Short mmCIF file of C-alpha atoms and ligand atoms in Angstrom, two decimals:
data_model
loop_
_atom_site.label_atom_id
_atom_site.label_comp_id
_atom_site.label_asym_id
_atom_site.label_seq_id
_atom_site.Cartn_x
_atom_site.Cartn_y
_atom_site.Cartn_z
CA MET A 1 -11.33 19.14 -32.96
CA VAL A 2 -8.50 17.49 -31.09
CA TYR A 3 -5.29 19.54 -31.20
CA ASP A 4 -2.38 17.53 -29.81
CA LYS A 5 1.40 17.64 -30.01
CA LEU A 6 1.63 13.84 -29.66
CA THR A 7 4.50 13.85 -27.20
CA TYR A 8 5.64 10.54 -25.67
CA ALA A 9 2.29 10.14 -23.86
CA GLY A 10 0.09 11.10 -26.80
CA ASN A 11 -1.11 8.19 -28.87
CA PRO A 12 -3.36 8.09 -31.97
CA ASP A 13 -4.50 4.60 -30.87
CA ASN A 14 -6.44 6.32 -28.06
CA LEU A 15 -8.71 8.01 -30.59
CA ARG A 16 -8.95 5.21 -33.13
CA HIS A 17 -12.59 4.50 -32.27
CA LEU A 18 -13.49 8.09 -33.27
CA GLU A 19 -11.95 8.05 -36.72
CA ASP A 20 -15.24 7.48 -38.58
CA ASN A 21 -17.13 10.03 -36.54
CA PRO A 22 -17.98 13.01 -38.78
CA ARG A 23 -17.85 15.35 -35.76
CA TYR A 24 -14.21 14.44 -35.03
CA SER A 25 -11.06 15.90 -36.55
CA PHE A 26 -7.42 15.85 -35.51
CA VAL A 27 -4.63 18.39 -35.90
CA ARG A 28 -1.09 17.75 -34.76
CA GLY A 29 0.21 20.88 -33.06
CA ASP A 30 1.77 22.40 -29.98
CA ILE A 31 -0.22 24.78 -27.75
CA CYS A 32 2.96 26.88 -27.50
CA ASP A 33 2.79 27.55 -31.28
CA MET A 34 0.73 30.76 -31.30
CA PRO A 35 0.48 31.21 -35.10
CA LEU A 36 -0.85 27.65 -35.55
CA VAL A 37 -3.26 27.91 -32.60
CA ASP A 38 -4.59 31.20 -33.96
CA ARG A 39 -4.99 29.82 -37.47
CA MET A 40 -6.79 26.70 -36.28
CA VAL A 41 -9.18 28.65 -34.06
CA GLN A 42 -10.10 30.88 -37.00
CA GLU A 43 -10.19 28.27 -39.77
CA GLN A 44 -12.13 25.70 -37.78
CA GLY A 45 -14.60 28.18 -36.28
CA ILE A 46 -13.72 27.19 -32.72
CA ASN A 47 -15.98 28.73 -30.05
CA ILE A 48 -14.75 26.88 -26.94
CA ILE A 49 -11.33 25.65 -25.82
CA LEU A 50 -10.85 22.88 -23.26
CA ASN A 51 -7.21 22.84 -22.23
CA PHE A 52 -6.27 19.24 -21.39
CA ALA A 53 -2.80 19.78 -22.90
CA ALA A 54 -0.02 19.55 -20.31
CA GLU A 55 3.13 17.88 -19.18
CA THR A 56 1.69 15.89 -16.28
CA HIS A 57 4.09 13.46 -14.66
CA VAL A 58 5.58 14.57 -11.32
CA ASP A 59 8.65 12.30 -11.55
CA ARG A 60 9.52 13.67 -15.00
CA SER A 61 9.14 17.24 -13.72
CA ILE A 62 11.72 16.44 -11.03
CA LEU A 63 14.20 15.27 -13.68
CA GLU A 64 13.45 17.93 -16.34
CA PRO A 65 11.21 20.85 -15.30
CA GLY A 66 11.72 22.99 -18.45
CA SER A 67 9.03 21.47 -20.68
CA PHE A 68 6.52 21.75 -17.80
CA ILE A 69 7.06 25.47 -17.44
CA GLN A 70 6.88 25.89 -21.21
CA THR A 71 3.71 23.87 -21.91
CA ASP A 72 1.77 24.33 -18.67
CA ILE A 73 2.39 28.07 -18.29
CA TYR A 74 3.33 29.52 -21.70
CA GLY A 75 0.97 27.17 -23.56
CA THR A 76 -1.91 28.22 -21.31
CA TYR A 77 -1.08 31.87 -22.06
CA VAL A 78 -1.27 31.15 -25.84
CA LEU A 79 -4.75 29.63 -25.46
CA LEU A 80 -5.92 32.51 -23.26
CA GLU A 81 -4.70 34.98 -25.89
CA ALA A 82 -6.67 33.10 -28.58
CA THR A 83 -9.77 33.09 -26.34
CA LYS A 84 -9.42 36.85 -25.81
CA LYS A 85 -8.44 37.85 -29.38
CA PHE A 86 -11.12 35.88 -31.18
CA GLY A 87 -13.90 36.48 -28.64
CA LEU A 88 -14.45 32.80 -27.81
CA GLU A 89 -17.38 31.84 -25.59
CA ARG A 90 -15.33 30.04 -22.97
CA MET A 91 -12.05 28.40 -22.10
CA VAL A 92 -11.97 25.57 -19.58
CA GLN A 93 -8.59 25.12 -17.92
CA ILE A 94 -8.05 21.56 -16.66
CA SER A 95 -5.95 21.77 -13.52
CA THR A 96 -5.08 19.54 -10.59
CA ASP A 97 -5.48 19.08 -6.84
CA GLU A 98 -1.67 19.21 -6.64
CA VAL A 99 -1.74 23.03 -6.78
CA TYR A 100 -3.01 23.08 -3.16
CA GLY A 101 0.07 21.16 -2.03
CA GLU A 102 0.11 18.45 0.60
CA VAL A 103 -3.09 18.39 2.71
CA THR A 104 -2.39 16.89 6.14
CA THR A 105 -5.89 17.42 7.58
CA GLY A 106 -9.31 18.29 6.18
CA SER A 107 -10.04 18.88 2.49
CA SER A 108 -9.12 21.64 0.03
CA VAL A 109 -11.75 24.15 -1.01
CA GLU A 110 -11.37 26.26 -4.14
CA SER A 111 -10.48 29.45 -2.23
CA ASP A 112 -7.55 27.82 -0.39
CA PRO A 113 -4.09 29.27 -0.98
CA LEU A 114 -1.86 27.52 -3.53
CA ARG A 115 1.19 25.77 -2.09
CA PRO A 116 2.57 23.64 -4.94
CA ARG A 117 5.65 21.60 -4.00
CA SER A 118 6.84 19.93 -7.23
CA PRO A 119 7.88 21.63 -10.50
CA TYR A 120 4.81 20.02 -12.09
CA ALA A 121 2.42 21.36 -9.45
CA ALA A 122 4.05 24.80 -9.57
CA SER A 123 3.72 24.99 -13.36
CA LYS A 124 0.02 24.05 -13.15
CA ALA A 125 -0.49 26.62 -10.37
CA GLY A 126 1.18 29.19 -12.67
CA GLY A 127 -1.30 28.29 -15.42
CA ASP A 128 -4.24 28.71 -13.02
CA LEU A 129 -3.01 32.12 -11.89
CA ILE A 130 -2.61 33.39 -15.44
CA CYS A 131 -6.16 32.23 -16.20
CA LEU A 132 -7.52 34.10 -13.20
CA ALA A 133 -5.47 37.19 -14.07
CA TYR A 134 -6.92 37.19 -17.63
CA TYR A 135 -10.41 36.94 -16.19
CA THR A 136 -9.82 39.81 -13.76
CA THR A 137 -7.89 42.05 -16.15
CA TYR A 138 -9.58 41.49 -19.49
CA GLY A 139 -12.80 39.70 -18.56
CA THR A 140 -11.60 36.64 -20.56
CA PRO A 141 -14.27 33.94 -20.08
CA VAL A 142 -12.27 31.25 -18.34
CA VAL A 143 -13.27 28.62 -15.78
CA ILE A 144 -10.93 26.19 -13.97
CA THR A 145 -11.37 22.57 -12.84
CA ARG A 146 -9.00 20.98 -10.32
CA GLY A 147 -9.13 17.20 -10.48
CA SER A 148 -7.71 14.36 -8.45
CA ASN A 149 -5.89 11.30 -9.93
CA SER A 150 -7.72 9.84 -12.92
CA ILE A 151 -7.65 6.10 -13.56
CA GLY A 152 -9.11 4.12 -16.45
CA PRO A 153 -8.39 2.99 -20.02
CA TYR A 154 -5.63 4.44 -22.24
CA GLN A 155 -3.55 5.91 -19.41
CA TYR A 156 0.16 5.96 -20.18
CA PRO A 157 1.80 3.36 -17.92
CA GLU A 158 4.07 5.83 -16.13
CA LYS A 159 1.18 6.69 -13.79
CA VAL A 160 1.09 4.41 -10.80
CA VAL A 161 -2.11 2.44 -11.47
CA PRO A 162 -1.41 1.36 -15.09
CA LEU A 163 2.26 0.87 -14.17
CA PHE A 164 1.37 -1.49 -11.32
CA ILE A 165 -1.28 -3.37 -13.35
CA THR A 166 0.97 -3.95 -16.37
CA ASN A 167 3.97 -4.88 -14.21
CA ALA A 168 1.82 -7.32 -12.21
CA LEU A 169 0.51 -8.91 -15.43
CA ASP A 170 4.16 -9.61 -16.34
CA ASP A 171 5.10 -10.74 -12.79
CA LEU A 172 7.44 -7.75 -12.47
CA PRO A 173 7.95 -5.86 -9.18
CA LEU A 174 5.58 -3.01 -8.22
CA PRO A 175 7.90 -0.13 -7.15
CA LEU A 176 6.10 1.44 -4.17
CA TYR A 177 7.64 4.77 -3.07
CA GLY A 178 8.68 5.23 0.56
CA ASP A 179 6.39 3.69 3.16
CA GLY A 180 3.45 3.41 0.70
CA LEU A 181 1.18 5.25 3.15
CA GLN A 182 0.66 8.29 0.92
CA MET A 183 -2.99 8.88 0.06
CA ARG A 184 -4.57 9.71 -3.26
CA ASP A 185 -8.15 10.13 -4.47
CA TYR A 186 -8.22 7.77 -7.50
CA GLN A 187 -11.33 8.68 -9.51
CA TYR A 188 -12.65 6.92 -12.60
CA VAL A 189 -11.83 8.91 -15.72
CA ILE A 190 -15.48 9.04 -16.83
CA ASP A 191 -16.50 10.64 -13.52
CA HIS A 192 -13.73 13.19 -14.00
CA CYS A 193 -14.87 13.90 -17.58
CA GLU A 194 -18.49 14.29 -16.47
CA GLY A 195 -17.32 16.80 -13.85
CA ILE A 196 -15.50 18.78 -16.53
CA ASP A 197 -18.55 18.58 -18.83
CA THR A 198 -20.74 19.94 -16.01
CA VAL A 199 -18.36 22.87 -15.53
CA LEU A 200 -18.24 23.46 -19.29
CA HIS A 201 -22.03 23.81 -19.44
CA LYS A 202 -22.97 25.13 -16.01
CA GLY A 203 -19.82 26.51 -14.37
CA LYS A 204 -19.69 30.23 -13.63
CA ILE A 205 -17.03 32.18 -15.56
CA GLY A 206 -14.05 33.19 -13.37
CA GLU A 207 -14.73 30.35 -10.91
CA ILE A 208 -12.80 27.22 -9.88
CA TYR A 209 -14.36 23.77 -9.31
CA ASN A 210 -12.76 20.77 -7.59
CA VAL A 211 -13.46 17.33 -9.18
CA GLY A 212 -12.80 14.15 -7.20
CA SER A 213 -14.49 11.14 -5.63
CA GLY A 214 -13.85 12.39 -2.10
CA VAL A 215 -12.41 8.98 -1.10
CA GLU A 216 -8.71 8.75 -0.31
CA ILE A 217 -6.86 5.45 -0.58
CA ARG A 218 -3.39 4.55 0.69
CA ASN A 219 -0.98 3.54 -2.09
CA ILE A 220 -0.20 0.25 -0.36
CA ASP A 221 -3.92 -0.62 -0.31
CA MET A 222 -4.29 0.31 -4.00
CA ALA A 223 -1.32 -1.96 -4.83
CA LYS A 224 -2.71 -4.88 -2.79
CA GLN A 225 -6.12 -4.49 -4.40
CA ILE A 226 -4.61 -4.66 -7.90
CA LEU A 227 -2.76 -7.85 -6.95
CA ARG A 228 -5.96 -9.33 -5.51
CA PHE A 229 -7.90 -8.60 -8.74
CA LEU A 230 -5.11 -10.22 -10.78
CA LYS A 231 -4.60 -13.12 -8.34
CA LYS A 232 -0.90 -12.26 -8.02
CA PRO A 233 1.21 -12.55 -4.83
CA LYS A 234 1.85 -9.62 -2.48
CA SER A 235 5.55 -10.43 -2.74
CA LEU A 236 5.56 -8.48 -6.03
CA ILE A 237 5.42 -5.24 -4.01
CA ARG A 238 8.89 -3.71 -3.77
CA TYR A 239 9.41 -0.76 -1.44
CA VAL A 240 11.78 1.68 -3.15
CA GLU A 241 13.40 5.02 -2.37
CA ASP A 242 10.80 7.78 -2.08
CA ARG A 243 10.03 10.53 -4.60
CA PRO A 244 11.76 13.77 -3.46
CA GLY A 245 9.21 16.18 -1.92
CA HIS A 246 6.51 13.50 -2.13
CA ASP A 247 3.13 14.94 -1.06
CA ARG A 248 1.62 12.63 1.57
CA ARG A 249 -1.98 13.37 0.87
CA TYR A 250 -4.40 15.35 -1.30
CA SER A 251 -8.07 15.72 -0.47
CA LEU A 252 -10.74 17.65 -2.32
CA ASP A 253 -14.00 19.14 -1.11
CA THR A 254 -16.33 18.92 -4.13
CA THR A 255 -19.41 20.61 -2.61
CA LYS A 256 -19.25 23.44 -5.15
CA LEU A 257 -19.37 21.11 -8.18
CA GLN A 258 -22.07 18.96 -6.58
CA ALA A 259 -24.22 22.08 -6.30
CA LEU A 260 -24.25 22.09 -10.14
CA GLY A 261 -25.77 18.58 -10.11
CA TRP A 262 -22.66 16.44 -10.66
CA ARG A 263 -22.02 13.24 -8.69
CA SER A 264 -19.15 10.77 -8.85
CA ARG A 265 -20.72 7.49 -10.06
CA HIS A 266 -17.97 4.92 -9.43
CA THR A 267 -16.64 3.68 -6.10
CA PHE A 268 -12.87 3.14 -5.88
CA GLN A 269 -13.40 -0.63 -6.13
CA GLU A 270 -15.50 -0.29 -9.29
CA ALA A 271 -13.08 2.17 -10.86
CA LEU A 272 -10.07 -0.02 -10.14
CA GLU A 273 -11.77 -3.23 -11.24
CA LYS A 274 -12.84 -1.71 -14.58
CA THR A 275 -9.32 -0.36 -15.08
CA VAL A 276 -7.66 -3.71 -14.32
CA LYS A 277 -10.07 -5.46 -16.68
CA TRP A 278 -9.31 -3.01 -19.49
CA TYR A 279 -5.53 -3.51 -19.24
CA LYS A 280 -6.00 -7.27 -19.06
CA GLU A 281 -8.06 -7.21 -22.26
CA ASN A 282 -6.03 -4.63 -24.17
CA GLU A 283 -2.46 -5.85 -24.19
CA TRP A 284 -2.25 -4.72 -27.86
CA TRP A 285 -2.39 -1.14 -26.57
CA TRP A 286 0.17 -1.16 -23.76
CA ARG A 287 2.68 -3.77 -24.98
CA LYS A 288 3.58 -1.52 -27.93
CA ILE A 289 4.23 1.36 -25.54
CA LYS A 290 6.25 -0.64 -23.04
CA SER A 291 8.56 -1.99 -25.71
CA GLY A 292 9.56 1.42 -27.11
CA GLU A 293 11.27 4.49 -25.61
CA TYR A 294 9.40 3.69 -22.41
CA LYS A 295 12.17 1.25 -21.58
CA VAL A 296 14.72 4.09 -21.52
CA TRP A 297 12.47 6.07 -19.18
CA TYR A 298 11.91 3.06 -16.92
CA GLU A 299 15.61 2.40 -16.58
CA ARG A 300 16.33 6.05 -15.82
CA GLN A 301 13.54 6.33 -13.25
CA TYR A 302 13.77 2.94 -11.55
CA GLY A 303 17.09 1.39 -12.62
CA LYS A 304 19.20 2.85 -9.80
CA ARG A 305 16.39 3.29 -7.27
CA LYS A 306 17.35 1.55 -4.06
CA THR A 307 15.09 -1.07 -2.53
CA ILE A 308 14.28 -0.13 1.07
CA ALA A 309 12.92 -2.01 4.07
CA PRO A 310 9.11 -1.56 4.47
O1 DAU B 1 -3.59 14.48 -8.23
C1 DAU B 1 -3.76 14.68 -9.60
C2 DAU B 1 -2.46 14.34 -10.28
O2 DAU B 1 -2.32 12.94 -10.23
C3 DAU B 1 -2.35 14.84 -11.70
O3 DAU B 1 -2.41 16.23 -11.70
C4 DAU B 1 -1.01 14.38 -12.29
O4 DAU B 1 -0.91 14.80 -13.62
C5 DAU B 1 -0.90 12.89 -12.18
O5 DAU B 1 0.36 12.47 -12.65
C6 DAU B 1 -1.12 12.42 -10.76
O6 DAU B 1 0.00 12.76 -9.92
P1 DAU B 1 0.55 11.75 -8.82
O7 DAU B 1 1.96 12.09 -8.51
O8 DAU B 1 -0.40 11.65 -7.67
O9 DAU B 1 0.41 10.39 -9.68
P2 DAU B 1 1.36 9.12 -9.84
O10 DAU B 1 0.58 8.11 -10.59
O11 DAU B 1 2.71 9.49 -10.37
O12 DAU B 1 1.56 8.64 -8.35
C7 DAU B 1 0.46 8.32 -7.53
C8 DAU B 1 0.98 7.91 -6.17
O13 DAU B 1 1.73 6.69 -6.30
C9 DAU B 1 1.96 8.90 -5.55
O14 DAU B 1 1.75 8.93 -4.14
C10 DAU B 1 3.32 8.35 -5.88
C11 DAU B 1 3.09 6.84 -5.87
N1 DAU B 1 3.94 6.09 -6.82
C12 DAU B 1 4.01 6.50 -8.11
C13 DAU B 1 4.79 5.80 -9.03
C14 DAU B 1 4.86 6.28 -10.46
C15 DAU B 1 4.63 4.95 -6.38
O15 DAU B 1 4.55 4.56 -5.19
N2 DAU B 1 5.41 4.27 -7.28
C16 DAU B 1 5.53 4.66 -8.59
O16 DAU B 1 6.25 4.00 -9.37
#
């Protein structure tokens, strides 16, 4: 059962291919709505919750942090309460490498202290801490995954990779923040999902597992690679004013998850190439999005952003 509020980034088109599957059902709802969550868990005989629900975009959290604190912290509490009250088998909390904060050297292990630096990262760190507190205090069966940047089909084009691909397809500028030398671990969404599935089935209750490819790429190199795949000129790259508090680098040590048998199966090149191909072949999906309220967001986020010298 998919339970989703369908905010701006939610999209029934993403699940269209599942509509005839007898094992699939959809309920529109907010994880902050405790009476509805409780009713659905009971009526549908739910035994496991995977919490993918979140406000996720760092730039939006800088403009309006309130909904992040509400959904990512309070919403997580509502799901933990349901897990505890109805004696569910397990709750998997999907978290992020951003809770560790900027990593200048080495790689983050699961026991590292949390040093979130954006309202988004802080709200996710809050969710993680409530999960761990429920485990310690009540023995609630919760397990946490912390993933790096996902890329792949159906990603809302506010995230940098689909934003750059769709802009490049339309010969629009690619707004690269600051010096473009920030590093991210861009993993293919299927690898990320397989990591979560491994933790769902084999992860130890009360534990945390990092999920990432272990390969960090500079944003400028990611942008150039997209342009190369699309045979577009480098002159489309536009250096713009940086994101406030921009984390330079994240890096995950995934030894703990690998010990459960999981391996990342796509290289960065393969992941990016598949992603570019999907956006090229699925204009029906993203053109609809980019013509709607997205335009208002784009103007607010990029309209007044100054171009800077590289
Ligand atoms: O690391 C995992 C996280 O990855 C997830 O927890 C977040 O939900 C997800 O949004 C993502 O956060 P990032 O801030 O890393 O992703 P984003 O796609 O916004 O940006 C990736 C990098 O690209 C980052 O260094 C900022 C840069 N960037 C982003 C945008 C939107 C640009 O240079 N220009 C842009 O227009």
